[in-house]
């Protein structure tokens, strides 16, 4: 599938470009990594990391926060129609990419236990409202949280199985 060739090349380039930064941000075993370093270390968010870098959001997601990030996996990005990621990564589509990525972020650190049993609408960093249903697991705009409460130094990551759109 042609989707993976450009993404794999971009992911490899991103890995090379972030390796020195990762070394500089090396934490002792007792310190938590920030959202970006945690995503890089996990190895299943290569597309997300490349997109964050292309959108110019890396510094923000390394800042103090706190942020709650609903992080789509590489498999979630692969479910998008062929060519979508490549199109979004083009410089002329940066505003659209920023909009999509910031829709996956809410201010503050929200743990799954904070919302268990509730349905609510949350304001995203993008500015729109997303629907969260935590009555049976956790879903945001229909995407399921497949791993919750990954604590980082500047917030929390909840892994989701789909890319959500504003």
mmCIF file of N, CA, C and O in Angstrom, residues 63-149:
data_model
loop_
_atom_site.group_PDB
_atom_site.id
_atom_site.type_symbol
_atom_site.label_atom_id
_atom_site.label_comp_id
_atom_site.label_asym_id
_atom_site.label_seq_id
_atom_site.Cartn_x
_atom_site.Cartn_y
_atom_site.Cartn_z
ATOM 1 N N UNK A 63 5.915 21.221 26.466
ATOM 2 C CA UNK A 63 5.827 22.278 27.474
ATOM 3 C C UNK A 63 5.174 21.761 28.748
ATOM 4 O O UNK A 63 4.739 20.610 28.828
ATOM 5 N N UNK A 64 5.071 22.637 29.723
ATOM 6 C CA UNK A 64 4.611 22.255 31.056
ATOM 7 C C UNK A 64 3.224 21.623 31.072
ATOM 8 O O UNK A 64 2.942 20.726 31.847
ATOM 9 N N UNK A 65 2.314 22.110 30.235
ATOM 10 C CA UNK A 65 0.963 21.550 30.243
ATOM 11 C C UNK A 65 0.203 21.944 31.493
ATOM 12 O O UNK A 65 0.399 23.046 31.996
ATOM 13 N N UNK A 66 -0.585 21.068 32.036
ATOM 14 C CA UNK A 66 -0.789 19.684 31.621
ATOM 15 C C UNK A 66 -1.785 19.560 30.471
ATOM 16 O O UNK A 66 -2.646 20.417 30.279
ATOM 17 N N UNK A 67 -1.630 18.466 29.725
ATOM 18 C CA UNK A 67 -2.498 18.147 28.607
ATOM 19 C C UNK A 67 -3.005 16.725 28.743
ATOM 20 O O UNK A 67 -2.324 15.872 29.298
ATOM 21 N N UNK A 68 -4.184 16.490 28.192
ATOM 22 C CA UNK A 68 -4.684 15.134 28.001
ATOM 23 C C UNK A 68 -4.712 14.919 26.498
ATOM 24 O O UNK A 68 -5.363 15.675 25.771
ATOM 25 N N UNK A 69 -3.980 13.899 26.035
ATOM 26 C CA UNK A 69 -3.898 13.614 24.604
ATOM 27 C C UNK A 69 -4.572 12.281 24.331
ATOM 28 O O UNK A 69 -4.238 11.265 24.950
ATOM 29 N N UNK A 70 -5.519 12.309 23.411
ATOM 30 C CA UNK A 70 -6.134 11.089 22.898
ATOM 31 C C UNK A 70 -5.315 10.735 21.663
ATOM 32 O O UNK A 70 -5.469 11.351 20.608
ATOM 33 N N UNK A 71 -4.401 9.782 21.817
ATOM 34 C CA UNK A 71 -3.373 9.500 20.817
ATOM 35 C C UNK A 71 -3.747 8.331 19.915
ATOM 36 O O UNK A 71 -3.767 7.181 20.362
ATOM 37 N N UNK A 72 -4.002 8.616 18.628
ATOM 38 C CA UNK A 72 -4.259 7.521 17.687
ATOM 39 C C UNK A 72 -2.966 6.758 17.392
ATOM 40 O O UNK A 72 -1.907 7.350 17.212
ATOM 41 N N UNK A 73 -3.077 5.451 17.335
ATOM 42 C CA UNK A 73 -1.938 4.600 16.997
ATOM 43 C C UNK A 73 -1.654 4.670 15.497
ATOM 44 O O UNK A 73 -2.456 5.200 14.718
ATOM 45 N N UNK A 74 -0.542 4.084 15.098
ATOM 46 C CA UNK A 74 -0.242 3.968 13.666
ATOM 47 C C UNK A 74 -1.350 3.201 12.952
ATOM 48 O O UNK A 74 -1.737 3.549 11.831
ATOM 49 N N UNK A 75 -1.883 2.163 13.603
ATOM 50 C CA UNK A 75 -2.992 1.399 13.007
ATOM 51 C C UNK A 75 -4.229 2.266 12.810
ATOM 52 O O UNK A 75 -4.953 2.107 11.827
ATOM 53 N N UNK A 76 -4.475 3.198 13.742
ATOM 54 C CA UNK A 76 -5.617 4.105 13.606
ATOM 55 C C UNK A 76 -5.436 5.010 12.383
ATOM 56 O O UNK A 76 -6.374 5.218 11.613
ATOM 57 N N UNK A 77 -4.233 5.537 12.198
ATOM 58 C CA UNK A 77 -3.964 6.369 11.020
ATOM 59 C C UNK A 77 -4.088 5.552 9.738
ATOM 60 O O UNK A 77 -4.529 6.070 8.712
ATOM 61 N N UNK A 78 -3.718 4.283 9.790
ATOM 62 C CA UNK A 78 -3.799 3.420 8.609
ATOM 63 C C UNK A 78 -5.242 3.185 8.162
ATOM 64 O O UNK A 78 -5.485 2.836 7.007
ATOM 65 N N UNK A 79 -6.203 3.384 9.047
ATOM 66 C CA UNK A 79 -7.620 3.216 8.707
ATOM 67 C C UNK A 79 -8.161 4.381 7.884
ATOM 68 O O UNK A 79 -9.235 4.272 7.294
ATOM 69 N N UNK A 80 -7.444 5.513 7.852
ATOM 70 C CA UNK A 80 -7.891 6.652 7.062
ATOM 71 C C UNK A 80 -7.812 6.303 5.575
ATOM 72 O O UNK A 80 -7.002 5.461 5.181
ATOM 73 N N UNK A 81 -8.610 6.968 4.765
ATOM 74 C CA UNK A 81 -8.518 6.701 3.319
ATOM 75 C C UNK A 81 -7.088 6.910 2.806
ATOM 76 O O UNK A 81 -6.372 7.797 3.274
ATOM 77 N N UNK A 82 -6.703 6.069 1.863
ATOM 78 C CA UNK A 82 -5.352 6.120 1.304
ATOM 79 C C UNK A 82 -5.027 7.539 0.810
ATOM 80 O O UNK A 82 -5.848 8.186 0.155
ATOM 81 N N UNK A 83 -3.860 8.009 1.165
ATOM 82 C CA UNK A 83 -3.393 9.328 0.739
ATOM 83 C C UNK A 83 -3.721 10.450 1.712
ATOM 84 O O UNK A 83 -3.191 11.556 1.578
ATOM 85 N N UNK A 84 -4.583 10.189 2.694
ATOM 86 C CA UNK A 84 -4.995 11.240 3.631
ATOM 87 C C UNK A 84 -3.818 11.784 4.425
ATOM 88 O O UNK A 84 -3.626 12.993 4.516
ATOM 89 N N UNK A 85 -3.023 10.905 4.998
ATOM 90 C CA UNK A 85 -1.899 11.350 5.826
ATOM 91 C C UNK A 85 -0.900 12.130 4.982
ATOM 92 O O UNK A 85 -0.463 13.217 5.370
ATOM 93 N N UNK A 86 -0.554 11.587 3.815
ATOM 94 C CA UNK A 86 0.403 12.278 2.948
ATOM 95 C C UNK A 86 -0.096 13.679 2.588
ATOM 96 O O UNK A 86 0.687 14.633 2.589
ATOM 97 N N UNK A 87 -1.372 13.793 2.304
ATOM 98 C CA UNK A 87 -1.957 15.095 1.962
ATOM 99 C C UNK A 87 -1.884 16.048 3.147
ATOM 100 O O UNK A 87 -1.510 17.211 2.995
ATOM 101 N N UNK A 88 -2.220 15.564 4.338
ATOM 102 C CA UNK A 88 -2.192 16.418 5.526
ATOM 103 C C UNK A 88 -0.781 16.872 5.886
ATOM 104 O O UNK A 88 -0.606 17.946 6.469
ATOM 105 N N UNK A 89 0.223 16.067 5.546
ATOM 106 C CA UNK A 89 1.601 16.409 5.893
ATOM 107 C C UNK A 89 2.217 17.454 4.957
ATOM 108 O O UNK A 89 3.287 17.973 5.252
ATOM 109 N N UNK A 90 1.530 17.786 3.876
ATOM 110 C CA UNK A 90 2.050 18.802 2.962
ATOM 111 C C UNK A 90 1.974 20.171 3.634
ATOM 112 O O UNK A 90 0.998 20.478 4.332
ATOM 113 N N UNK A 91 3.009 21.000 3.430
ATOM 114 C CA UNK A 91 3.048 22.324 4.075
ATOM 115 C C UNK A 91 1.786 23.167 3.833
ATOM 116 O O UNK A 91 1.335 23.876 4.732
ATOM 117 N N UNK A 92 1.202 23.061 2.663
ATOM 118 C CA UNK A 92 0.011 23.865 2.363
ATOM 119 C C UNK A 92 -1.216 23.419 3.164
ATOM 120 O O UNK A 92 -2.233 24.131 3.214
ATOM 121 N N UNK A 93 -1.144 22.258 3.814
ATOM 122 C CA UNK A 93 -2.263 21.749 4.615
ATOM 123 C C UNK A 93 -1.987 21.802 6.112
ATOM 124 O O UNK A 93 -2.686 21.172 6.902
ATOM 125 N N UNK A 94 -0.996 22.587 6.504
ATOM 126 C CA UNK A 94 -0.589 22.648 7.907
ATOM 127 C C UNK A 94 -1.739 23.082 8.823
ATOM 128 O O UNK A 94 -1.925 22.507 9.890
ATOM 129 N N UNK A 95 -2.520 24.073 8.412
ATOM 130 C CA UNK A 95 -3.621 24.542 9.264
ATOM 131 C C UNK A 95 -4.630 23.425 9.530
ATOM 132 O O UNK A 95 -5.117 23.272 10.656
ATOM 133 N N UNK A 96 -4.943 22.639 8.519
ATOM 134 C CA UNK A 96 -5.885 21.517 8.675
ATOM 135 C C UNK A 96 -5.283 20.462 9.608
ATOM 136 O O UNK A 96 -5.963 19.935 10.495
ATOM 137 N N UNK A 97 -3.987 20.186 9.437
ATOM 138 C CA UNK A 97 -3.306 19.214 10.288
ATOM 139 C C UNK A 97 -3.309 19.680 11.744
ATOM 140 O O UNK A 97 -3.614 18.901 12.650
ATOM 141 N N UNK A 98 -2.999 20.950 11.971
ATOM 142 C CA UNK A 98 -3.020 21.509 13.331
ATOM 143 C C UNK A 98 -4.415 21.365 13.928
ATOM 144 O O UNK A 98 -4.570 20.966 15.083
ATOM 145 N N UNK A 99 -5.432 21.661 13.140
ATOM 146 C CA UNK A 99 -6.811 21.555 13.613
ATOM 147 C C UNK A 99 -7.142 20.126 14.040
ATOM 148 O O UNK A 99 -7.700 19.896 15.121
ATOM 149 N N UNK A 100 -6.779 19.158 13.218
ATOM 150 C CA UNK A 100 -7.070 17.757 13.546
ATOM 151 C C UNK A 100 -6.305 17.325 14.790
ATOM 152 O O UNK A 100 -6.871 16.713 15.702
ATOM 153 N N UNK A 101 -5.024 17.643 14.846
ATOM 154 C CA UNK A 101 -4.218 17.205 15.990
ATOM 155 C C UNK A 101 -4.660 17.856 17.295
ATOM 156 O O UNK A 101 -4.732 17.190 18.326
ATOM 157 N N UNK A 102 -4.956 19.149 17.267
ATOM 158 C CA UNK A 102 -5.361 19.823 18.506
ATOM 159 C C UNK A 102 -6.768 19.416 18.940
ATOM 160 O O UNK A 102 -7.129 19.607 20.099
ATOM 161 N N UNK A 103 -7.533 18.810 18.035
ATOM 162 C CA UNK A 103 -8.830 18.245 18.408
ATOM 163 C C UNK A 103 -8.652 17.012 19.297
ATOM 164 O O UNK A 103 -9.553 16.641 20.038
ATOM 165 N N UNK A 104 -7.474 16.408 19.255
ATOM 166 C CA UNK A 104 -7.162 15.233 20.071
ATOM 167 C C UNK A 104 -6.626 15.598 21.447
ATOM 168 O O UNK A 104 -6.226 14.719 22.208
ATOM 169 N N UNK A 105 -6.600 16.887 21.781
ATOM 170 C CA UNK A 105 -5.996 17.351 23.030
ATOM 171 C C UNK A 105 -7.013 18.178 23.816
ATOM 172 O O UNK A 105 -7.707 19.018 23.254
ATOM 173 N N UNK A 106 -7.078 17.915 25.123
ATOM 174 C CA UNK A 106 -7.870 18.769 26.002
ATOM 175 C C UNK A 106 -6.950 19.307 27.097
ATOM 176 O O UNK A 106 -5.987 18.651 27.485
ATOM 177 N N UNK A 107 -7.237 20.521 27.556
ATOM 178 C CA UNK A 107 -6.400 21.093 28.612
ATOM 179 C C UNK A 107 -6.564 20.326 29.917
ATOM 180 O O UNK A 107 -7.634 19.797 30.211
ATOM 181 N N UNK A 108 -5.495 20.261 30.692
ATOM 182 C CA UNK A 108 -5.531 19.580 31.979
ATOM 183 C C UNK A 108 -5.202 18.106 31.837
ATOM 184 O O UNK A 108 -5.121 17.574 30.735
ATOM 185 N N UNK A 109 -4.997 17.465 32.956
ATOM 186 C CA UNK A 109 -4.718 16.027 32.984
ATOM 187 C C UNK A 109 -5.960 15.318 33.496
ATOM 188 O O UNK A 109 -6.286 15.390 34.676
ATOM 189 N N UNK A 110 -6.670 14.655 32.596
ATOM 190 C CA UNK A 110 -7.913 13.973 32.944
ATOM 191 C C UNK A 110 -7.680 12.467 32.912
ATOM 192 O O UNK A 110 -7.406 11.894 31.860
ATOM 193 N N UNK A 111 -7.774 11.860 34.069
ATOM 194 C CA UNK A 111 -7.611 10.411 34.180
ATOM 195 C C UNK A 111 -8.963 9.741 33.941
ATOM 196 O O UNK A 111 -10.020 10.357 34.162
ATOM 197 N N UNK A 112 -8.936 8.493 33.524
ATOM 198 C CA UNK A 112 -10.186 7.785 33.246
ATOM 199 C C UNK A 112 -11.067 7.699 34.493
ATOM 200 O O UNK A 112 -12.296 7.775 34.403
ATOM 201 N N UNK A 113 -10.460 7.600 35.662
ATOM 202 C CA UNK A 113 -11.240 7.531 36.906
ATOM 203 C C UNK A 113 -11.987 8.835 37.185
ATOM 204 O O UNK A 113 -13.006 8.828 37.873
ATOM 205 N N UNK A 114 -11.493 9.950 36.625
ATOM 206 C CA UNK A 114 -12.147 11.249 36.810
ATOM 207 C C UNK A 114 -13.499 11.315 36.104
ATOM 208 O O UNK A 114 -14.359 12.115 36.485
ATOM 209 N N UNK A 115 -13.662 10.509 35.058
ATOM 210 C CA UNK A 115 -14.874 10.601 34.244
ATOM 211 C C UNK A 115 -15.665 9.290 34.210
ATOM 212 O O UNK A 115 -16.687 9.217 33.539
ATOM 213 N N UNK A 116 -15.211 8.283 34.929
ATOM 214 C CA UNK A 116 -15.857 6.959 34.908
ATOM 215 C C UNK A 116 -17.354 7.088 35.183
ATOM 216 O O UNK A 116 -17.778 7.782 36.099
ATOM 217 N N UNK A 117 -18.140 6.415 34.343
ATOM 218 C CA UNK A 117 -19.586 6.392 34.519
ATOM 219 C C UNK A 117 -20.310 7.609 33.969
ATOM 220 O O UNK A 117 -21.525 7.710 34.100
ATOM 221 N N UNK A 118 -19.578 8.524 33.344
ATOM 222 C CA UNK A 118 -20.189 9.771 32.867
ATOM 223 C C UNK A 118 -20.176 9.867 31.346
ATOM 224 O O UNK A 118 -19.374 9.238 30.676
ATOM 225 N N UNK A 119 -21.098 10.675 30.840
ATOM 226 C CA UNK A 119 -21.039 11.132 29.455
ATOM 227 C C UNK A 119 -20.943 12.646 29.535
ATOM 228 O O UNK A 119 -21.643 13.277 30.325
ATOM 229 N N UNK A 120 -20.055 13.208 28.746
ATOM 230 C CA UNK A 120 -19.876 14.651 28.789
ATOM 231 C C UNK A 120 -19.290 15.158 27.490
ATOM 232 O O UNK A 120 -18.743 14.400 26.689
ATOM 233 N N UNK A 121 -19.458 16.443 27.299
ATOM 234 C CA UNK A 121 -18.841 17.123 26.171
ATOM 235 C C UNK A 121 -17.646 17.882 26.720
ATOM 236 O O UNK A 121 -17.743 18.541 27.765
ATOM 237 N N UNK A 122 -16.506 17.765 26.023
ATOM 238 C CA UNK A 122 -15.283 18.432 26.467
ATOM 239 C C UNK A 122 -14.802 19.387 25.381
ATOM 240 O O UNK A 122 -14.901 19.091 24.200
ATOM 241 N N UNK A 123 -14.304 20.524 25.818
ATOM 242 C CA UNK A 123 -13.751 21.507 24.887
ATOM 243 C C UNK A 123 -12.314 21.096 24.569
ATOM 244 O O UNK A 123 -11.508 20.891 25.465
ATOM 245 N N UNK A 124 -12.024 20.963 23.289
ATOM 246 C CA UNK A 124 -10.681 20.582 22.871
ATOM 247 C C UNK A 124 -9.817 21.830 22.695
ATOM 248 O O UNK A 124 -10.329 22.948 22.603
ATOM 249 N N UNK A 125 -8.509 21.611 22.621
ATOM 250 C CA UNK A 125 -7.593 22.724 22.365
ATOM 251 C C UNK A 125 -7.912 23.365 21.009
ATOM 252 O O UNK A 125 -7.760 24.568 20.831
ATOM 253 N N UNK A 126 -8.402 22.577 20.069
ATOM 254 C CA UNK A 126 -8.785 23.080 18.739
ATOM 255 C C UNK A 126 -9.919 24.091 18.840
ATOM 256 O O UNK A 126 -10.055 24.958 18.003
ATOM 257 N N UNK A 127 -10.754 23.974 19.877
ATOM 258 C CA UNK A 127 -11.854 24.909 20.077
ATOM 259 C C UNK A 127 -13.230 24.296 19.956
ATOM 260 O O UNK A 127 -14.214 24.872 20.392
ATOM 261 N N UNK A 128 -13.311 23.122 19.340
ATOM 262 C CA UNK A 128 -14.591 22.431 19.199
ATOM 263 C C UNK A 128 -14.869 21.596 20.443
ATOM 264 O O UNK A 128 -14.025 21.452 21.316
ATOM 265 N N UNK A 129 -16.049 21.016 20.465
ATOM 266 C CA UNK A 129 -16.444 20.142 21.558
ATOM 267 C C UNK A 129 -16.441 18.702 21.073
ATOM 268 O O UNK A 129 -16.952 18.404 19.992
ATOM 269 N N UNK A 130 -15.878 17.815 21.876
ATOM 270 C CA UNK A 130 -15.878 16.380 21.584
ATOM 271 C C UNK A 130 -16.759 15.687 22.622
ATOM 272 O O UNK A 130 -16.841 16.118 23.767
ATOM 273 N N UNK A 131 -17.402 14.614 22.187
ATOM 274 C CA UNK A 131 -18.276 13.847 23.077
ATOM 275 C C UNK A 131 -17.516 12.681 23.683
ATOM 276 O O UNK A 131 -16.928 11.879 22.958
ATOM 277 N N UNK A 132 -17.547 12.600 25.005
ATOM 278 C CA UNK A 132 -16.888 11.516 25.727
ATOM 279 C C UNK A 132 -17.958 10.689 26.421
ATOM 280 O O UNK A 132 -18.841 11.226 27.090
ATOM 281 N N UNK A 133 -17.870 9.382 26.246
ATOM 282 C CA UNK A 133 -18.783 8.451 26.903
ATOM 283 C C UNK A 133 -17.926 7.465 27.697
ATOM 284 O O UNK A 133 -17.209 6.644 27.127
ATOM 285 N N UNK A 134 -17.989 7.588 29.010
ATOM 286 C CA UNK A 134 -17.205 6.712 29.883
ATOM 287 C C UNK A 134 -18.111 5.811 30.713
ATOM 288 O O UNK A 134 -17.789 5.439 31.836
ATOM 289 N N UNK A 135 -19.262 5.445 30.139
ATOM 290 C CA UNK A 135 -20.192 4.582 30.861
ATOM 291 C C UNK A 135 -19.856 3.106 30.704
ATOM 292 O O UNK A 135 -20.234 2.287 31.541
ATOM 293 N N UNK A 136 -19.157 2.753 29.632
ATOM 294 C CA UNK A 136 -18.743 1.372 29.380
ATOM 295 C C UNK A 136 -17.398 1.446 28.671
ATOM 296 O O UNK A 136 -17.339 1.501 27.448
ATOM 297 N N UNK A 137 -16.314 1.524 29.438
ATOM 298 C CA UNK A 137 -15.020 1.860 28.856
ATOM 299 C C UNK A 137 -15.015 3.362 28.610
ATOM 300 O O UNK A 137 -15.803 4.093 29.214
ATOM 301 N N UNK A 138 -14.168 3.817 27.714
ATOM 302 C CA UNK A 138 -14.156 5.239 27.363
ATOM 303 C C UNK A 138 -14.108 5.365 25.852
ATOM 304 O O UNK A 138 -13.297 4.714 25.188
ATOM 305 N N UNK A 139 -14.990 6.206 25.321
ATOM 306 C CA UNK A 139 -15.002 6.538 23.894
ATOM 307 C C UNK A 139 -14.999 8.050 23.769
ATOM 308 O O UNK A 139 -15.600 8.746 24.585
ATOM 309 N N UNK A 140 -14.297 8.540 22.735
ATOM 310 C CA UNK A 140 -14.349 9.953 22.396
ATOM 311 C C UNK A 140 -14.720 10.041 20.926
ATOM 312 O O UNK A 140 -14.038 9.474 20.063
ATOM 313 N N UNK A 141 -15.842 10.690 20.661
ATOM 314 C CA UNK A 141 -16.369 10.791 19.296
ATOM 315 C C UNK A 141 -16.356 9.448 18.579
ATOM 316 O O UNK A 141 -16.019 9.348 17.401
ATOM 317 N N UNK A 142 -16.701 8.376 19.300
ATOM 318 C CA UNK A 142 -16.794 7.054 18.703
ATOM 319 C C UNK A 142 -15.500 6.253 18.698
ATOM 320 O O UNK A 142 -15.527 5.051 18.477
ATOM 321 N N UNK A 143 -14.362 6.892 18.910
ATOM 322 C CA UNK A 143 -13.088 6.171 18.987
ATOM 323 C C UNK A 143 -12.955 5.586 20.382
ATOM 324 O O UNK A 143 -13.220 6.258 21.376
ATOM 325 N N UNK A 144 -12.541 4.328 20.458
ATOM 326 C CA UNK A 144 -12.390 3.665 21.753
ATOM 327 C C UNK A 144 -11.005 3.898 22.333
ATOM 328 O O UNK A 144 -10.005 3.831 21.623
ATOM 329 N N UNK A 145 -10.985 4.165 23.635
ATOM 330 C CA UNK A 145 -9.716 4.223 24.351
ATOM 331 C C UNK A 145 -9.296 2.776 24.581
ATOM 332 O O UNK A 145 -10.002 2.016 25.235
ATOM 333 N N UNK A 146 -8.145 2.401 24.013
ATOM 334 C CA UNK A 146 -7.679 1.017 24.124
ATOM 335 C C UNK A 146 -6.600 0.863 25.193
ATOM 336 O O UNK A 146 -6.295 -0.240 25.603
ATOM 337 N N UNK A 147 -6.051 1.976 25.639
ATOM 338 C CA UNK A 147 -5.151 1.989 26.797
ATOM 339 C C UNK A 147 -5.281 3.362 27.427
ATOM 340 O O UNK A 147 -5.082 4.377 26.759
ATOM 341 N N UNK A 148 -5.604 3.393 28.704
ATOM 342 C CA UNK A 148 -5.860 4.659 29.392
ATOM 343 C C UNK A 148 -4.767 4.975 30.402
ATOM 344 O O UNK A 148 -4.013 4.099 30.836
ATOM 345 N N UNK A 149 -4.717 6.252 30.746
ATOM 346 C CA UNK A 149 -3.950 6.726 31.898
ATOM 347 C C UNK A 149 -2.438 6.492 31.823
ATOM 348 O O UNK A 149 -1.813 6.073 32.785
#
